[in-house]
Short mmCIF file of C-alpha atoms and ligand atoms in Angstrom, two decimals:
data_model
loop_
_atom_site.label_atom_id
_atom_site.label_comp_id
_atom_site.label_asym_id
_atom_site.label_seq_id
_atom_site.Cartn_x
_atom_site.Cartn_y
_atom_site.Cartn_z
CA MET A 262 89.90 68.40 89.83
CA GLY A 263 89.83 71.35 91.86
CA TYR A 264 87.59 73.54 93.49
CA ARG A 265 84.68 75.47 92.24
CA VAL A 266 85.47 78.82 94.22
CA VAL A 267 83.41 82.04 94.63
CA VAL A 268 84.96 85.15 95.80
CA ALA A 269 82.30 87.65 97.44
CA GLY A 270 83.88 91.30 97.35
CA ALA A 271 85.80 90.99 94.20
CA THR A 272 85.92 94.79 93.49
CA GLY A 273 86.86 95.58 96.98
CA ASN A 274 90.41 95.73 98.52
CA VAL A 275 90.54 92.29 100.12
CA GLY A 276 88.69 90.43 97.15
CA ARG A 277 91.31 91.67 94.41
CA GLU A 278 93.96 90.37 96.77
CA MET A 279 92.19 87.09 97.26
CA LEU A 280 92.18 86.86 93.58
CA ASN A 281 95.77 87.57 93.12
CA ILE A 282 96.85 85.29 95.93
CA LEU A 283 94.64 82.39 94.78
CA ALA A 284 96.48 82.69 90.88
CA GLU A 285 99.49 83.29 92.57
CA ARG A 286 99.69 80.14 95.34
CA GLU A 287 98.31 78.10 92.28
CA PHE A 288 95.37 77.15 94.20
CA PRO A 289 93.57 74.37 92.41
CA VAL A 290 90.54 76.16 91.01
CA GLU A 291 88.06 74.16 88.82
CA GLU A 292 86.11 77.39 88.11
CA ILE A 293 86.22 80.83 89.69
CA ALA A 294 82.97 83.14 90.26
CA ALA A 295 83.78 87.03 90.92
CA LEU A 296 80.67 88.43 92.77
CA ALA A 297 80.13 92.00 93.82
CA SER A 298 76.87 94.53 94.30
CA ARG A 299 74.73 95.10 91.74
CA LYS A 300 76.23 98.70 91.12
CA SER A 301 79.43 96.60 89.97
CA LEU A 302 77.58 94.21 87.57
CA GLY A 303 79.92 93.62 84.57
CA THR A 304 83.10 94.92 86.23
CA GLU A 305 86.59 93.50 85.05
CA VAL A 306 89.02 91.82 87.89
CA SER A 307 91.98 90.15 87.15
CA PHE A 308 92.52 86.69 88.17
CA GLY A 309 96.39 85.92 87.20
CA ASP A 310 96.09 86.25 83.56
CA LYS A 311 92.88 86.08 82.93
CA THR A 312 90.22 88.38 83.42
CA LEU A 313 86.62 87.97 85.21
CA THR A 314 83.59 89.70 84.70
CA THR A 315 81.95 90.46 87.80
CA LYS A 316 78.36 88.99 89.00
CA ASP A 317 75.67 89.99 91.37
CA LEU A 318 76.02 88.61 94.59
CA ASP A 319 72.38 89.28 95.42
CA THR A 320 71.34 86.67 92.39
CA PHE A 321 74.26 84.16 92.95
CA ASP A 322 72.90 80.35 93.21
CA PHE A 323 75.77 79.08 95.36
CA THR A 324 74.45 75.49 94.72
CA GLY A 325 77.56 73.17 93.58
CA TRP A 326 80.27 75.57 94.61
CA ASP A 327 82.53 74.31 97.07
CA ILE A 328 84.19 77.54 98.65
CA ALA A 329 83.27 80.96 99.14
CA LEU A 330 86.18 83.72 100.11
CA PHE A 331 83.78 86.59 101.65
CA ALA A 332 85.02 90.19 101.94
CA VAL A 333 81.69 92.05 101.41
CA GLY A 334 81.63 93.63 105.06
CA SER A 335 79.22 92.54 108.27
CA ASP A 336 75.79 93.64 106.62
CA ALA A 337 76.18 91.79 103.37
CA THR A 338 77.33 88.98 105.04
CA LYS A 339 74.76 88.46 107.54
CA ILE A 340 72.59 88.06 104.79
CA TYR A 341 74.39 86.17 101.68
CA ALA A 342 77.09 84.01 103.84
CA PRO A 343 74.06 82.04 105.35
CA LYS A 344 72.64 81.44 101.66
CA ALA A 345 75.80 80.09 100.56
CA ALA A 346 76.40 78.05 103.44
CA ALA A 347 72.89 76.55 103.21
CA ALA A 348 73.61 75.34 99.53
CA GLY A 349 76.77 73.37 100.80
CA CYS A 350 79.51 76.13 100.19
CA VAL A 351 81.88 76.56 102.65
CA VAL A 352 82.45 80.19 103.89
CA ILE A 353 85.62 81.77 104.64
CA ASP A 354 84.45 85.22 106.27
CA ASN A 355 86.61 87.94 106.57
CA SER A 356 83.71 90.16 108.27
CA SER A 357 83.61 90.18 111.84
CA LEU A 358 80.29 88.79 112.03
CA TYR A 359 81.20 85.32 112.72
CA ARG A 360 84.30 85.60 114.49
CA TYR A 361 83.29 85.18 118.27
CA ASP A 362 80.69 82.80 117.44
CA PRO A 363 81.38 79.68 119.19
CA GLN A 364 80.29 77.18 116.29
CA VAL A 365 82.45 78.82 114.08
CA PRO A 366 86.14 78.41 113.96
CA LEU A 367 88.25 81.71 113.93
CA ILE A 368 91.80 80.81 112.14
CA VAL A 369 95.27 81.41 111.41
CA PRO A 370 96.82 78.81 110.17
CA GLU A 371 100.28 78.85 111.86
CA VAL A 372 98.57 79.25 115.10
CA ASN A 373 95.44 77.10 115.26
CA ALA A 374 94.82 75.10 111.83
CA ASP A 375 93.69 72.13 113.87
CA ALA A 376 90.22 74.17 114.63
CA ILE A 377 89.54 73.75 111.20
CA GLU A 378 87.17 70.40 111.57
CA GLY A 379 84.97 72.83 113.42
CA TYR A 380 83.47 74.61 110.57
CA LYS A 381 81.09 71.58 109.89
CA ALA A 382 78.78 72.90 112.55
CA LYS A 383 77.85 76.00 110.38
CA ASN A 384 79.62 75.66 107.31
CA ILE A 385 81.53 79.03 108.09
CA ILE A 386 84.86 79.94 109.19
CA ALA A 387 86.05 83.23 109.98
CA ASN A 388 89.11 84.99 109.57
CA PRO A 389 90.42 87.50 112.24
CA ASN A 390 90.79 91.30 112.07
CA CYS A 391 93.91 92.36 110.41
CA SER A 392 95.74 93.63 113.86
CA THR A 393 95.32 90.11 115.67
CA ALA A 394 96.46 88.33 112.46
CA GLN A 395 100.02 89.31 112.33
CA MET A 396 100.43 89.53 116.03
CA VAL A 397 99.37 86.28 116.84
CA VAL A 398 101.78 84.97 114.33
CA ALA A 399 104.27 86.29 116.04
CA LEU A 400 103.22 85.42 119.62
CA LYS A 401 102.32 81.84 118.83
CA PRO A 402 105.94 80.52 118.77
CA LEU A 403 107.30 82.70 121.54
CA HIS A 404 103.72 81.35 123.79
CA ASP A 405 104.94 77.70 122.87
CA ARG A 406 108.67 78.41 124.43
CA ALA A 407 107.82 80.87 127.49
CA LYS A 408 104.08 81.04 128.27
CA ILE A 409 102.62 84.78 127.60
CA LYS A 410 101.12 86.07 130.56
CA ARG A 411 100.33 89.94 129.39
CA VAL A 412 100.67 91.79 125.94
CA VAL A 413 100.51 95.71 125.69
CA VAL A 414 99.89 96.40 122.13
CA SER A 415 99.99 99.71 120.06
CA THR A 416 99.11 99.67 116.82
CA TYR A 417 99.83 101.73 113.80
CA GLN A 418 97.13 100.61 111.11
CA SER A 419 97.01 101.98 107.29
CA VAL A 420 94.10 103.44 105.75
CA SER A 421 93.52 100.54 103.46
CA GLY A 422 92.03 98.64 106.07
CA ALA A 423 89.16 101.14 105.72
CA GLY A 424 88.29 99.50 102.21
CA LYS A 425 88.85 101.64 99.09
CA ALA A 426 87.04 104.58 100.59
CA GLY A 427 89.79 105.07 103.33
CA ILE A 428 92.51 105.04 100.72
CA ASP A 429 90.60 107.69 98.44
CA GLU A 430 90.33 109.84 101.28
CA LEU A 431 93.94 109.79 102.42
CA TRP A 432 95.02 110.24 98.71
CA ASN A 433 92.56 113.32 98.22
CA GLN A 434 93.36 114.90 101.44
CA THR A 435 96.81 114.90 100.89
CA LYS A 436 96.27 116.45 97.47
CA GLY A 437 94.22 118.58 98.27
CA ILE A 438 95.27 120.13 101.85
CA TYR A 439 97.56 122.87 100.88
CA VAL A 440 95.31 124.00 97.22
CA PRO A 441 92.81 125.88 98.19
CA GLY A 442 89.29 125.01 97.45
CA GLN A 443 90.42 121.61 97.10
CA GLU A 444 90.33 120.88 100.67
CA VAL A 445 88.52 117.29 101.64
CA GLU A 446 86.83 117.25 104.67
CA PRO A 447 86.79 114.01 106.83
CA SER A 448 84.32 111.51 105.68
CA LYS A 449 85.32 107.88 106.30
CA PHE A 450 87.68 109.01 109.37
CA THR A 451 86.48 111.12 112.20
CA LYS A 452 89.44 113.49 112.02
CA GLN A 453 91.78 114.60 109.12
CA ILE A 454 94.00 111.83 108.26
CA ALA A 455 96.48 113.54 106.15
CA PHE A 456 99.50 114.41 107.92
CA ASN A 457 97.97 113.00 111.11
CA VAL A 458 97.23 110.11 113.40
CA ILE A 459 93.74 109.31 114.63
CA PRO A 460 93.47 107.22 118.25
CA HIS A 461 89.76 105.73 117.37
CA ILE A 462 88.98 102.83 114.86
CA ASP A 463 85.37 101.35 114.99
CA SER A 464 83.02 102.15 117.33
CA PHE A 465 83.70 103.03 121.38
CA MET A 466 82.76 100.51 123.90
CA GLU A 467 81.23 101.58 127.51
CA ASP A 468 84.45 101.12 129.02
CA GLY A 469 86.14 103.68 126.84
CA SER A 470 87.99 101.31 124.46
CA THR A 471 87.22 101.19 121.05
CA LYS A 472 85.83 97.79 119.12
CA GLU A 473 89.14 97.47 117.24
CA GLU A 474 91.08 97.43 120.71
CA TRP A 475 88.27 94.76 121.84
CA LYS A 476 88.56 92.98 118.66
CA MET A 477 92.27 92.15 119.35
CA VAL A 478 91.89 90.84 122.85
CA ALA A 479 89.04 88.67 122.26
CA GLU A 480 90.49 87.16 119.09
CA THR A 481 93.94 86.64 120.35
CA LYS A 482 92.13 84.58 123.36
CA LYS A 483 89.98 82.63 120.92
CA ILE A 484 92.89 81.86 118.50
CA LEU A 485 95.90 81.55 120.71
CA ASP A 486 95.04 80.79 124.46
CA PRO A 487 92.25 82.26 126.68
CA LYS A 488 94.68 83.00 129.66
CA VAL A 489 96.52 85.39 127.50
CA LYS A 490 95.98 88.73 128.61
CA VAL A 491 95.62 91.55 125.95
CA THR A 492 95.33 95.71 126.19
CA ALA A 493 95.60 97.35 123.21
CA THR A 494 95.60 100.99 121.56
CA CYS A 495 94.45 101.34 117.75
CA VAL A 496 95.81 104.07 115.84
CA ARG A 497 95.39 105.02 112.09
CA VAL A 498 98.09 106.48 110.49
CA PRO A 499 98.72 108.27 107.17
CA VAL A 500 100.04 105.12 105.19
CA PHE A 501 98.17 103.36 102.73
CA VAL A 502 99.03 99.46 103.02
CA GLY A 503 100.67 97.84 106.02
CA HIS A 504 99.86 97.78 109.63
CA SER A 505 102.89 98.15 112.43
CA GLU A 506 102.26 97.22 116.09
CA ALA A 507 104.90 97.67 118.76
CA ILE A 508 104.00 94.89 121.06
CA ASN A 509 105.30 94.62 124.92
CA ILE A 510 105.41 91.23 125.70
CA GLU A 511 105.44 89.55 129.66
CA PHE A 512 106.17 85.77 129.72
CA GLU A 513 105.91 83.38 132.59
CA ASP A 514 109.11 82.20 132.12
CA PHE A 515 112.47 84.15 131.39
CA LEU A 516 113.28 84.51 127.47
CA ASP A 517 116.35 85.89 126.18
CA GLU A 518 116.15 88.40 123.30
CA GLU A 519 118.40 86.17 121.30
CA GLU A 520 116.82 82.98 121.83
CA ALA A 521 113.63 84.81 121.32
CA ARG A 522 115.34 85.96 117.76
CA ASP A 523 116.42 82.36 117.21
CA ILE A 524 112.54 81.31 117.78
CA LEU A 525 111.24 83.83 115.56
CA ARG A 526 113.53 83.16 112.63
CA GLU A 527 112.28 79.52 112.65
CA ALA A 528 108.68 80.32 113.28
CA PRO A 529 106.28 79.57 110.08
CA GLY A 530 105.22 82.99 108.49
CA VAL A 531 107.94 85.07 110.44
CA LEU A 532 111.00 87.03 108.58
CA VAL A 533 113.20 88.56 111.25
CA VAL A 534 114.66 91.89 109.91
CA ASP A 535 116.67 93.28 113.06
CA LYS A 536 120.02 94.84 112.66
CA ARG A 537 120.83 97.31 115.52
CA GLU A 538 121.81 100.12 112.96
CA ALA A 539 120.06 102.68 110.86
CA GLY A 540 117.54 101.01 108.59
CA GLY A 541 118.02 97.64 109.84
CA TYR A 542 114.13 97.01 110.74
CA ILE A 543 111.20 97.05 108.51
CA THR A 544 108.72 99.85 108.11
CA PRO A 545 105.38 99.22 106.11
CA VAL A 546 105.80 100.37 102.70
CA GLU A 547 108.42 97.49 102.73
CA CYS A 548 105.97 94.70 103.30
CA VAL A 549 103.49 95.63 100.72
CA GLY A 550 102.57 92.71 98.53
CA ASP A 551 104.65 90.32 100.78
CA TYR A 552 103.26 87.31 102.75
CA ALA A 553 105.52 87.68 105.69
CA THR A 554 104.90 88.82 108.86
CA TYR A 555 107.85 90.99 109.76
CA ILE A 556 109.84 91.23 113.27
CA SER A 557 112.29 93.76 114.39
CA ARG A 558 113.56 95.51 117.13
CA ILE A 559 113.49 92.10 119.71
CA ARG A 560 114.67 93.72 122.82
CA GLN A 561 114.37 92.98 126.71
CA ASP A 562 112.00 94.77 128.51
CA SER A 563 114.48 95.86 131.74
CA THR A 564 111.38 96.96 133.37
CA LEU A 565 109.90 93.58 133.77
CA ASP A 566 111.20 89.98 135.06
CA ASN A 567 110.30 88.19 132.10
CA GLY A 568 109.66 90.91 129.11
CA LEU A 569 110.38 91.52 125.49
CA ASN A 570 109.80 93.97 123.31
CA LEU A 571 109.07 93.99 119.21
CA TRP A 572 107.78 95.66 116.13
CA CYS A 573 105.80 94.00 114.09
CA VAL A 574 104.61 94.75 110.32
CA SER A 575 102.82 93.16 107.95
CA ASP A 576 100.79 93.82 104.62
CA ASN A 577 97.11 93.99 106.31
CA LEU A 578 95.46 93.25 102.90
CA ARG A 579 97.49 90.00 102.82
CA LYS A 580 98.24 88.38 106.03
CA GLY A 581 95.64 90.55 107.40
CA ALA A 582 93.11 89.18 105.16
CA ALA A 583 93.35 87.87 102.00
CA LEU A 584 96.31 85.32 102.24
CA ASN A 585 95.07 84.17 105.64
CA ALA A 586 91.61 83.52 103.85
CA VAL A 587 93.50 81.54 101.12
CA GLN A 588 95.71 79.39 103.57
CA ILE A 589 92.73 78.91 105.56
CA ALA A 590 91.14 77.55 102.09
CA GLU A 591 94.26 75.25 101.26
CA VAL A 592 94.00 73.66 104.99
CA LEU A 593 90.52 73.11 104.39
CA GLY A 594 90.93 71.68 101.01
CA ASN A 595 93.79 69.56 102.15
CA ARG A 596 92.33 68.24 105.63
CA CYS A 597 88.96 68.09 104.83
CA LEU A 598 87.35 68.48 101.30
CA LYS A 599 89.96 66.57 99.67
CA LYS A 600 89.42 67.52 96.38
CA GLY A 601 92.41 69.37 94.87
N1 NAP B 55 90.98 95.59 104.42
C1 NAP B 55 91.34 95.18 105.36
O1 NAP B 55 92.73 95.04 105.62
C2 NAP B 55 90.81 93.89 105.81
C3 NAP B 55 91.50 93.07 106.89
C4 NAP B 55 90.55 92.05 107.47
C5 NAP B 55 89.25 92.08 107.09
N2 NAP B 55 89.22 92.92 106.41
C6 NAP B 55 87.28 93.15 106.26
O2 NAP B 55 86.64 92.63 104.75
C7 NAP B 55 85.83 93.07 104.32
C8 NAP B 55 85.98 94.04 102.96
O3 NAP B 55 87.02 94.99 103.24
P1 NAP B 55 87.64 96.06 101.94
O4 NAP B 55 88.73 96.24 102.76
O5 NAP B 55 88.10 94.93 100.86
O6 NAP B 55 86.26 96.55 101.64
P2 NAP B 55 86.40 97.56 100.26
O7 NAP B 55 87.67 97.61 99.59
O8 NAP B 55 85.23 98.44 100.87
O9 NAP B 55 85.30 96.57 99.13
C9 NAP B 55 83.98 96.05 99.89
C10 NAP B 55 83.70 94.97 99.00
O10 NAP B 55 82.33 94.32 99.25
C11 NAP B 55 81.40 94.32 98.34
N3 NAP B 55 79.89 94.90 99.05
C12 NAP B 55 79.61 95.90 99.60
N4 NAP B 55 78.25 95.61 100.15
C13 NAP B 55 77.95 94.73 99.16
C14 NAP B 55 76.51 94.36 98.92
N5 NAP B 55 75.20 94.70 99.87
N6 NAP B 55 76.56 93.14 97.96
C15 NAP B 55 77.34 92.83 97.35
N7 NAP B 55 78.54 93.13 97.47
C16 NAP B 55 78.94 93.98 98.35
C17 NAP B 55 81.90 95.73 97.46
O11 NAP B 55 80.95 95.72 95.85
P3 NAP B 55 80.63 96.82 95.14
O12 NAP B 55 82.23 97.31 94.76
O13 NAP B 55 80.04 96.91 94.19
O14 NAP B 55 80.40 97.94 96.30
C18 NAP B 55 83.52 95.60 97.13
O15 NAP B 55 83.77 94.58 96.14
C19 NAP B 55 85.38 93.49 105.58
O16 NAP B 55 84.28 93.15 106.02
C20 NAP B 55 86.33 94.19 106.34
O17 NAP B 55 86.19 94.49 107.81
C21 NAP B 55 89.42 93.98 105.76
#
């Protein structure tokens, strides 16, 4: 006995990873449907050693399906997630549409799995922004020990966070940049991304911050603790997959760097790689395809009474999106639906 599972956005970066991870983790699937837009009708996608043929989300009937993993962007989510939820299918959504809705739980299972029961209000559960997910996995065990007051984070976010079009733009611009006539103008990004960095992700807000930065603030409060203050600078870098973050943390209580390292070594979802020597830390290319949130460069901040610095790296398509969504489905199955 398993679940009837829908993956909406199955041709996209996140959707393809969702199918991979459902298969890898042997999620109890009785039947699976891969959906995308009409233009992808009939496109083949892999699910373990099987091949699925993509169906049209617009005409799909969700009646009788248990769980729908959505990765189609906010516009399409707005139309189709309520239809799925009304048909009795629990939606786990990757877009930002429902993240701040008080009637929708926003979940990172290592941090706030107990919020799962809240799904009943709308039959919808939200998955956080990729940068938030990996950060709260790292912060949670430290917060439990020494109470975090304030976090200052700078991100180094890969182009896959901007979907298939982001990956294509970096690839084509990098190839074409020194070939006369083959230069690729910025289109998905606001400036050249090849051999460059761009301090701008998502739209600008009135206070001068960007929506991506605001998301990290609002989502950390909702998932971890409303009292934790966060200030973020989010930067796009020419990396295909894997987001990195330099995180500065101020605690209420003193936390020694050695104790922090030990706490993080034991923490769910975390792998510590922290040798104080050349190469003794993780970079984004090394985290691709992994489940873990890697922590390196753990060190005291001597400018604060109770401060630490660390470096946090994870696969944004996995812990930042698809893996987290599948982990939510596992919690939902084990604690609520109980069919598997
Ligand atoms: N990438 C990340 O790191 C990340 C992390 C967290 C959350 N997210 C969120 O996850 C969602 C998907 O991101 P992505 O990176 O996978 O994007 P993507 O690679 O551009 O893929 C988008 C997917 O959505 C489908 N889609 C778009 N509009 C549709 C419509 N009107 N009807 C049916 N299907 C539609 C596309 O189908 P076609 O191929 O047929 O167009 C494709 O399968 C977004 O909301 C994004 O914000 C992404």
